[in-house]
Coordinates of C-alpha atoms in Angstrom, one line a residue:
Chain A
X1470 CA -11.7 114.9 52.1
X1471 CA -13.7 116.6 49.2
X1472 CA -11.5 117.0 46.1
X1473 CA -13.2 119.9 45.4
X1474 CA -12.7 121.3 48.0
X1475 CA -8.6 120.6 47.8
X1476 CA -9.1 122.3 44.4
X1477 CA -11.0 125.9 45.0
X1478 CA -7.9 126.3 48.1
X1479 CA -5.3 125.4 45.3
X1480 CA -6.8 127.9 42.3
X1481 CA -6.9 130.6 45.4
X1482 CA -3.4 129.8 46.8
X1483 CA -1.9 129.9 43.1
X1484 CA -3.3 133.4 42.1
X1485 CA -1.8 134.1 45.9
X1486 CA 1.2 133.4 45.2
X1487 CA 1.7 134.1 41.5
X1488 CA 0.5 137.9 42.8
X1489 CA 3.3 138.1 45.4
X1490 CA 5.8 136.3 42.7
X1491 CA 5.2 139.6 40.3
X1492 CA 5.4 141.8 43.2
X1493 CA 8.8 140.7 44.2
X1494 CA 9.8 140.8 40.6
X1495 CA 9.0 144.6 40.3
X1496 CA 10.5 145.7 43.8
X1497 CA 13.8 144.1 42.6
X1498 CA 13.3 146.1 39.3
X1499 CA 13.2 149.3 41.2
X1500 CA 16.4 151.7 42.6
X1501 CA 16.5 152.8 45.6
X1502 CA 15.8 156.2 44.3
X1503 CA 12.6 154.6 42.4
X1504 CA 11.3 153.1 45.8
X1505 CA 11.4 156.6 47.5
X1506 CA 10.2 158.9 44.7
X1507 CA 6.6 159.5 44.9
X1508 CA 4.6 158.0 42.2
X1509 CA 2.7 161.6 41.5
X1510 CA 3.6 164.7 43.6
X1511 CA 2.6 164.4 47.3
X1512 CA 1.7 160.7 46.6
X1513 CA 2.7 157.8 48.2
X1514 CA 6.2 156.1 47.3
X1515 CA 6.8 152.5 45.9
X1516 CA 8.1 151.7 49.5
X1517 CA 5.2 153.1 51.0
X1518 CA 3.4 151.0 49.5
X1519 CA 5.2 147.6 50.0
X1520 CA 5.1 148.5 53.3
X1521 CA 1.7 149.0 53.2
X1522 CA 1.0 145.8 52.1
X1523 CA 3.3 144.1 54.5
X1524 CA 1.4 145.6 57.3
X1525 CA -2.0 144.0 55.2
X1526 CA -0.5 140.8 55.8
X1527 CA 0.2 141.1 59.6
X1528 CA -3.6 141.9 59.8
X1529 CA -4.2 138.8 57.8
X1530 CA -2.2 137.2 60.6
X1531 CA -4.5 137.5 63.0
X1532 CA -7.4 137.4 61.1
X1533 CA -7.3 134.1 59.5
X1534 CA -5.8 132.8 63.4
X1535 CA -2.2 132.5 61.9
X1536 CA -0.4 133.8 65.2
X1537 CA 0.6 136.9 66.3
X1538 CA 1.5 140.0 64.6
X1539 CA 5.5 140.5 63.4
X1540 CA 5.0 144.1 64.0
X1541 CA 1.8 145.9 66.0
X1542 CA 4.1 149.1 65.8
X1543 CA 3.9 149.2 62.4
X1544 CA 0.1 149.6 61.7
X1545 CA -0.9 153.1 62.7
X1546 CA 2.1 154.0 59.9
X1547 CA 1.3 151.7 57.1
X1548 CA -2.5 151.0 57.2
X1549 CA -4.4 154.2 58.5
X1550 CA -2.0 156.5 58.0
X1551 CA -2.6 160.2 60.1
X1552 CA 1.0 161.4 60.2
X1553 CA 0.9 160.9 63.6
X1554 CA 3.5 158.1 63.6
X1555 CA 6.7 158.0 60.7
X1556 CA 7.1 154.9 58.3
X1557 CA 9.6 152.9 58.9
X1558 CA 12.9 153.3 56.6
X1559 CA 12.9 151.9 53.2
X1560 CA 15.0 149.2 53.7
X1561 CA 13.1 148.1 56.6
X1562 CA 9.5 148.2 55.0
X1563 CA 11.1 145.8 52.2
X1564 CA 12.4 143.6 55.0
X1565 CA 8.9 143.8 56.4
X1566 CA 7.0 142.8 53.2
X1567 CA 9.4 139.4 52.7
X1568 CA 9.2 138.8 56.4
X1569 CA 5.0 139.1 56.2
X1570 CA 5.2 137.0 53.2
X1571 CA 7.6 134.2 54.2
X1572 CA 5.3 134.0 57.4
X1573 CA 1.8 133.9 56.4
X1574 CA 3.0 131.7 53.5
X1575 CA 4.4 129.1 56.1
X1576 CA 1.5 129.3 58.6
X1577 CA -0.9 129.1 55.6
X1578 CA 0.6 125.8 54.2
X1579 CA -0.5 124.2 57.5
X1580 CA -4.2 124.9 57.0
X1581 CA -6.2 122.2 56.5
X1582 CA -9.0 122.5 53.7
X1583 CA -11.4 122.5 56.1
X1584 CA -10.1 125.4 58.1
X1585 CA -9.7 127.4 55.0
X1586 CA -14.0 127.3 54.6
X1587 CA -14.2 128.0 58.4
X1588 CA -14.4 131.3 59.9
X1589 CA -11.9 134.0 60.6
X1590 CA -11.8 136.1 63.4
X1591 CA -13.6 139.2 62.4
X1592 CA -17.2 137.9 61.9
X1593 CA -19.0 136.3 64.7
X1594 CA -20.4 132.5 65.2
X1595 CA -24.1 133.7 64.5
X1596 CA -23.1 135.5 61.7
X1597 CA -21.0 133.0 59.9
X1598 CA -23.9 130.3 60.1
X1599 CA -25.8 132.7 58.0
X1600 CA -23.4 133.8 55.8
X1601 CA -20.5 131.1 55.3
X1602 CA -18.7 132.3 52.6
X1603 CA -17.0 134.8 55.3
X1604 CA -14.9 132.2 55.7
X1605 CA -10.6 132.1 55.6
X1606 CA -10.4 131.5 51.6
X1607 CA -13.0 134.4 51.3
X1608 CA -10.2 136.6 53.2
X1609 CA -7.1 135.3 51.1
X1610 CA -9.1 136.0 47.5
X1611 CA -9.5 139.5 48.8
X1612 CA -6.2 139.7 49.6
X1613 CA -4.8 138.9 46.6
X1614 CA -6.7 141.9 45.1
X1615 CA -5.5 144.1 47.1
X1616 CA -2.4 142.9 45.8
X1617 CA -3.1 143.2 42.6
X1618 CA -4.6 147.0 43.2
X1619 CA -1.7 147.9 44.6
X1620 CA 1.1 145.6 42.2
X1621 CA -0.8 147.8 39.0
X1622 CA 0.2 150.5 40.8
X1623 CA 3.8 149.4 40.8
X1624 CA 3.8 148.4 37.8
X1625 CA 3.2 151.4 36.1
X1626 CA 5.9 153.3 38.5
X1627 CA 8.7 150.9 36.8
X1628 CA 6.9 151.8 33.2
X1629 CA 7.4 155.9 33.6
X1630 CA 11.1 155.1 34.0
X1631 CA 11.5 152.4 31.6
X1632 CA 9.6 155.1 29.2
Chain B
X697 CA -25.1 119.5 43.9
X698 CA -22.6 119.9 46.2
X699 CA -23.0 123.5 48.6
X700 CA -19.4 123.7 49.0
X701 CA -19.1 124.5 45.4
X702 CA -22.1 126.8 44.7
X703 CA -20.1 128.6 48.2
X704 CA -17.2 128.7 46.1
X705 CA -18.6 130.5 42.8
X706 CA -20.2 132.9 45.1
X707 CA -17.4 133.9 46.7
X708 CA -15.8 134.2 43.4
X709 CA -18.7 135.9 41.9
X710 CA -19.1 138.1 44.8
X711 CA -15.2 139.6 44.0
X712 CA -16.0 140.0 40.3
X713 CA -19.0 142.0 40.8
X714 CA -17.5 144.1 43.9
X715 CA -14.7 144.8 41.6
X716 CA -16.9 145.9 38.8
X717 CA -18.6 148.0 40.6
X718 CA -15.7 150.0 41.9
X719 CA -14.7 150.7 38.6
X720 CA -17.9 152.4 37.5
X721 CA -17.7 154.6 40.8
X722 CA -14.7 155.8 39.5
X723 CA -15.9 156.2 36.1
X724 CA -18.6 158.5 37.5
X725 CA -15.9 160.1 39.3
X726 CA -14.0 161.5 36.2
X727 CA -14.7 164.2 33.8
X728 CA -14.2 163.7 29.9
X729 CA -10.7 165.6 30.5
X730 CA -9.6 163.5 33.1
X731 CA -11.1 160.5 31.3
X732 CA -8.4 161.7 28.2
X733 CA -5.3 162.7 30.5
X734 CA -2.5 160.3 30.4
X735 CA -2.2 158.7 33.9
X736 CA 1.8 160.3 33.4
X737 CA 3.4 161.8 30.3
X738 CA 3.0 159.2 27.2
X739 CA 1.4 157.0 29.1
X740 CA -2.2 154.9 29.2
X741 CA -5.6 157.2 29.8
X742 CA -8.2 156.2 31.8
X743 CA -10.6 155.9 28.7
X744 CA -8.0 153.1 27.2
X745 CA -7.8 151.5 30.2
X746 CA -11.5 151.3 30.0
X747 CA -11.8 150.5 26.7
X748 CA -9.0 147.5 27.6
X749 CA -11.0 146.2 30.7
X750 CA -14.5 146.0 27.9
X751 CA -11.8 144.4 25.5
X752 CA -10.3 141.4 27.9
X753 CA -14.4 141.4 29.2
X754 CA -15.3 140.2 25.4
X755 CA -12.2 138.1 25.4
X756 CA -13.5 136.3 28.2
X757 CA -16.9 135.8 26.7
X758 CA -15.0 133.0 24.3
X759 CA -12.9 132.0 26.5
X760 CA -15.7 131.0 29.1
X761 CA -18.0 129.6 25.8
X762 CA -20.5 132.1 26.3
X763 CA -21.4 133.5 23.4
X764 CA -19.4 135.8 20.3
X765 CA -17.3 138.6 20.9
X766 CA -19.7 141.9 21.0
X767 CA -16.4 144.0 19.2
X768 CA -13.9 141.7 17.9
X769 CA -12.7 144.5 15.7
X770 CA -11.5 146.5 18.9
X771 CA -8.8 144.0 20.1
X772 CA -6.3 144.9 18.4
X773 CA -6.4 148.4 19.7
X774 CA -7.5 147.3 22.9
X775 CA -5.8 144.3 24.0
X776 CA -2.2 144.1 22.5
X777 CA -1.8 147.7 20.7
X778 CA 0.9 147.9 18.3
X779 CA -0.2 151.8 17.1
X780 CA -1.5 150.0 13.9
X781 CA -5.2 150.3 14.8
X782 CA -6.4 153.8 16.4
X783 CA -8.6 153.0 20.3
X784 CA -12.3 154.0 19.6
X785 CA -13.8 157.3 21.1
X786 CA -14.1 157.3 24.6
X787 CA -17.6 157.8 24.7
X788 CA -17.5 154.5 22.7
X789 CA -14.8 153.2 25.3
X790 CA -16.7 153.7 28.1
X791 CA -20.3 152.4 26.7
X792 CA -18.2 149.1 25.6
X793 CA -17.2 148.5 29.1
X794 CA -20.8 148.9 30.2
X795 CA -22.0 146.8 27.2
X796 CA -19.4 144.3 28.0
X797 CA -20.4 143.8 31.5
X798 CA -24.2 143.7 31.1
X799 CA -23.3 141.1 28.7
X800 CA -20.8 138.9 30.6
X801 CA -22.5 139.2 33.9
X802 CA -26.1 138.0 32.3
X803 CA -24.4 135.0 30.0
X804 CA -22.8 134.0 33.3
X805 CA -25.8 133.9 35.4
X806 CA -27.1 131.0 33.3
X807 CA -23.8 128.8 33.9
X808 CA -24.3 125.8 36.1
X809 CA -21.7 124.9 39.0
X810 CA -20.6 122.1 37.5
X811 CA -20.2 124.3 34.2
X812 CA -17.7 126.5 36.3
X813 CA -15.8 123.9 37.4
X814 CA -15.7 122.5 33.4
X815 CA -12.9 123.3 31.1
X816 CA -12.3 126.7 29.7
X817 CA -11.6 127.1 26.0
X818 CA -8.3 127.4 25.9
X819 CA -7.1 124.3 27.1
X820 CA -7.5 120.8 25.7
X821 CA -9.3 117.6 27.4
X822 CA -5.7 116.2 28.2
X823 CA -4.3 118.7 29.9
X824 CA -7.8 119.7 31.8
X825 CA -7.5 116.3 32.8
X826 CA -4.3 116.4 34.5
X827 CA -5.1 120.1 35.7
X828 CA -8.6 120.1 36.5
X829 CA -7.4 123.5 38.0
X830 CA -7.9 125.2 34.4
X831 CA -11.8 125.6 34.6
X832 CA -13.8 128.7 34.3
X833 CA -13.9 129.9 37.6
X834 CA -10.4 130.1 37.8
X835 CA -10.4 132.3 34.6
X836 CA -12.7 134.7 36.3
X837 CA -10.3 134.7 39.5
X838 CA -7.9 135.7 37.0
X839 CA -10.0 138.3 35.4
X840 CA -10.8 139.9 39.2
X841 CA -7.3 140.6 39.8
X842 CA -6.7 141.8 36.6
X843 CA -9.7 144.3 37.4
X844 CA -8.1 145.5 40.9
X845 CA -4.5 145.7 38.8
X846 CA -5.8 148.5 36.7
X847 CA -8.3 149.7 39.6
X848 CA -5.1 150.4 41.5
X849 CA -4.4 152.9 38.9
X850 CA -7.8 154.2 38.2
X851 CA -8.1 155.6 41.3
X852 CA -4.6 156.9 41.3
X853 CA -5.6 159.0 38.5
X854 CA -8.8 160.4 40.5
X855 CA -6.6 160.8 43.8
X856 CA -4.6 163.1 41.6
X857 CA -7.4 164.8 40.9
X858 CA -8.8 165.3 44.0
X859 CA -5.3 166.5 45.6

C-alpha cells in the first residue's frame, strides 16, 4: 500500500465530511418556516434543496458501486425537476438527506484505496484507460462541491434572518 | 515520480480551474447593476463577492509560497470587513479577480508534485510532520470549495435575474 495514496483519499474524505458537518449545522439552525420559505420569490426552498442533495447522494450510490438506491422515486422530484412529480414533504426530504449521508458514509469507509482510484460506473473500460483520473475519488471531490454550491446557498438563507 | 500523485494534482487542478471558469461565465452574465445589487436587502453584492474570491486568491499566493500578495492593501475590506476600510470599485473588483487568477494559476503551474504535497505556510515542520495532510494541495481543495460556496450564490443572483 502507497502512503500516498492513503493520504490524497484522506484530504478528500475530510473536506467530505467537514462539508456535510456544516451542512447539518445550518439545517438545525433553520425553522421549519425557514426550510419552506423560498430563498427569493419563485425559488427553490432550503428543503428543496437538502433534498436535492440527498437525491445527489443516492446517484453517488450507484455510481461509485455503493449498492442500490434508498429512493429511485425520489429522483425525477429532486434532481431534474419538470413538475411532473411533487417533492416529498419537508420532514421527509431531511430524513432523506441523513439517511443518504449515513449510508454512503458507511459503504464508503469500506473502500479500499485502490478502489477509490478505480473507475465508477458512468465511464467505460476504454475510456478510463485513457483518462484515469475519472476514477471514484474524482466523483467524491465533485461532490463535495456541489455541496459546497449548494451549503453557500444555505448559508446565506440563515444570514437574511439572522440580519 | 510517482503517476498516482501527478493523477492526484490533476484531479485537483482540474476542479480549481473548472470552478474558476464558472465563475467568469457568470461574471459575463451580469450587468454593472446587477453586479452592485445586494444578493438580498443589506446584504453582500456580487462585485464584493468578487472582489473577496481575488482577496482569498492573493491570500493563497502566500500561503502556497508563491510569490507577494498583488493587493495586500485590499484585505481588510475584502477578507474580514469591519466597515473601517471602504471595498474598491467594482470595475477594480472584478479586474482583481482576473488579475488574481492569471497570477495564481501561472505561479502554480511551475510547482513540482512533490512541492504540492510539501508543507503549506501556515503550519510548522512539527506539526506537518505529524499531519502530512496540511500540504498545498489540500489548501487548494480548500480553496475549490470555497469557490463553489460563493458560486452557489452567484448564480442565485443571475437566476433571479433571469426569472
Amino acid at each position: 500500500m502507497n502512503t500516498k495514496d492513503e493520504l490524497f483519499v484522506k484530504m478528500v474524505m475530510n473536506s467530505w465530511q467537514a462539508t456535510q458537518k456544516s451542512i447539518n449545522k445550518n439545517i438545525e439552525k433553520l425553522s421549519e418556516e425557514e426550510l419552506n420559505t423560498p430563498l427569493l420569490p419563485g425559488k427553490n426552498t432550503p428543503a428543496w434543496i437538502i433534498g436535492h442533495l440527498a437525491a445527489v447522494n443516492d446517484n453517488m450510490a450507484t455510481l461509485l458501486d455503493l449498492g442500490p438506491k434508498l429512493k429511485p422515486e425520489y429522483e425525477k422530484a429532486l434532481i431534474h425537476p419538470d413538475g411532473s412529480v411533487k417533492p416529498p414533504p419537508t420532514v421527509e426530504m431531511i430524513k432523506y438527506w441523513h439517511d443518504s449521508n449515513a449510508y454512503v458514509n458507511e459503504k464508503m469507509a469500506s473502500l479500499s484505496t485502490a478502489d477509490w482510484f478505480g473507475k465508477h460506473t458512468a465511464v467505460s473500460a476504454e475510456d478510463f484507460a485513457k483518462e484515469p483520473h475519472r476514477n471514484k475519488l474524482n466523483v467524491l471531490i465533485s461532490r463535495t462541491n456541489h455541496l459546497s454550491h449548494h451549503l453557500g446557498q444555505l448559508v446565506l438563507i440563515k444570514n437574511k434572518v439572522d440580519a
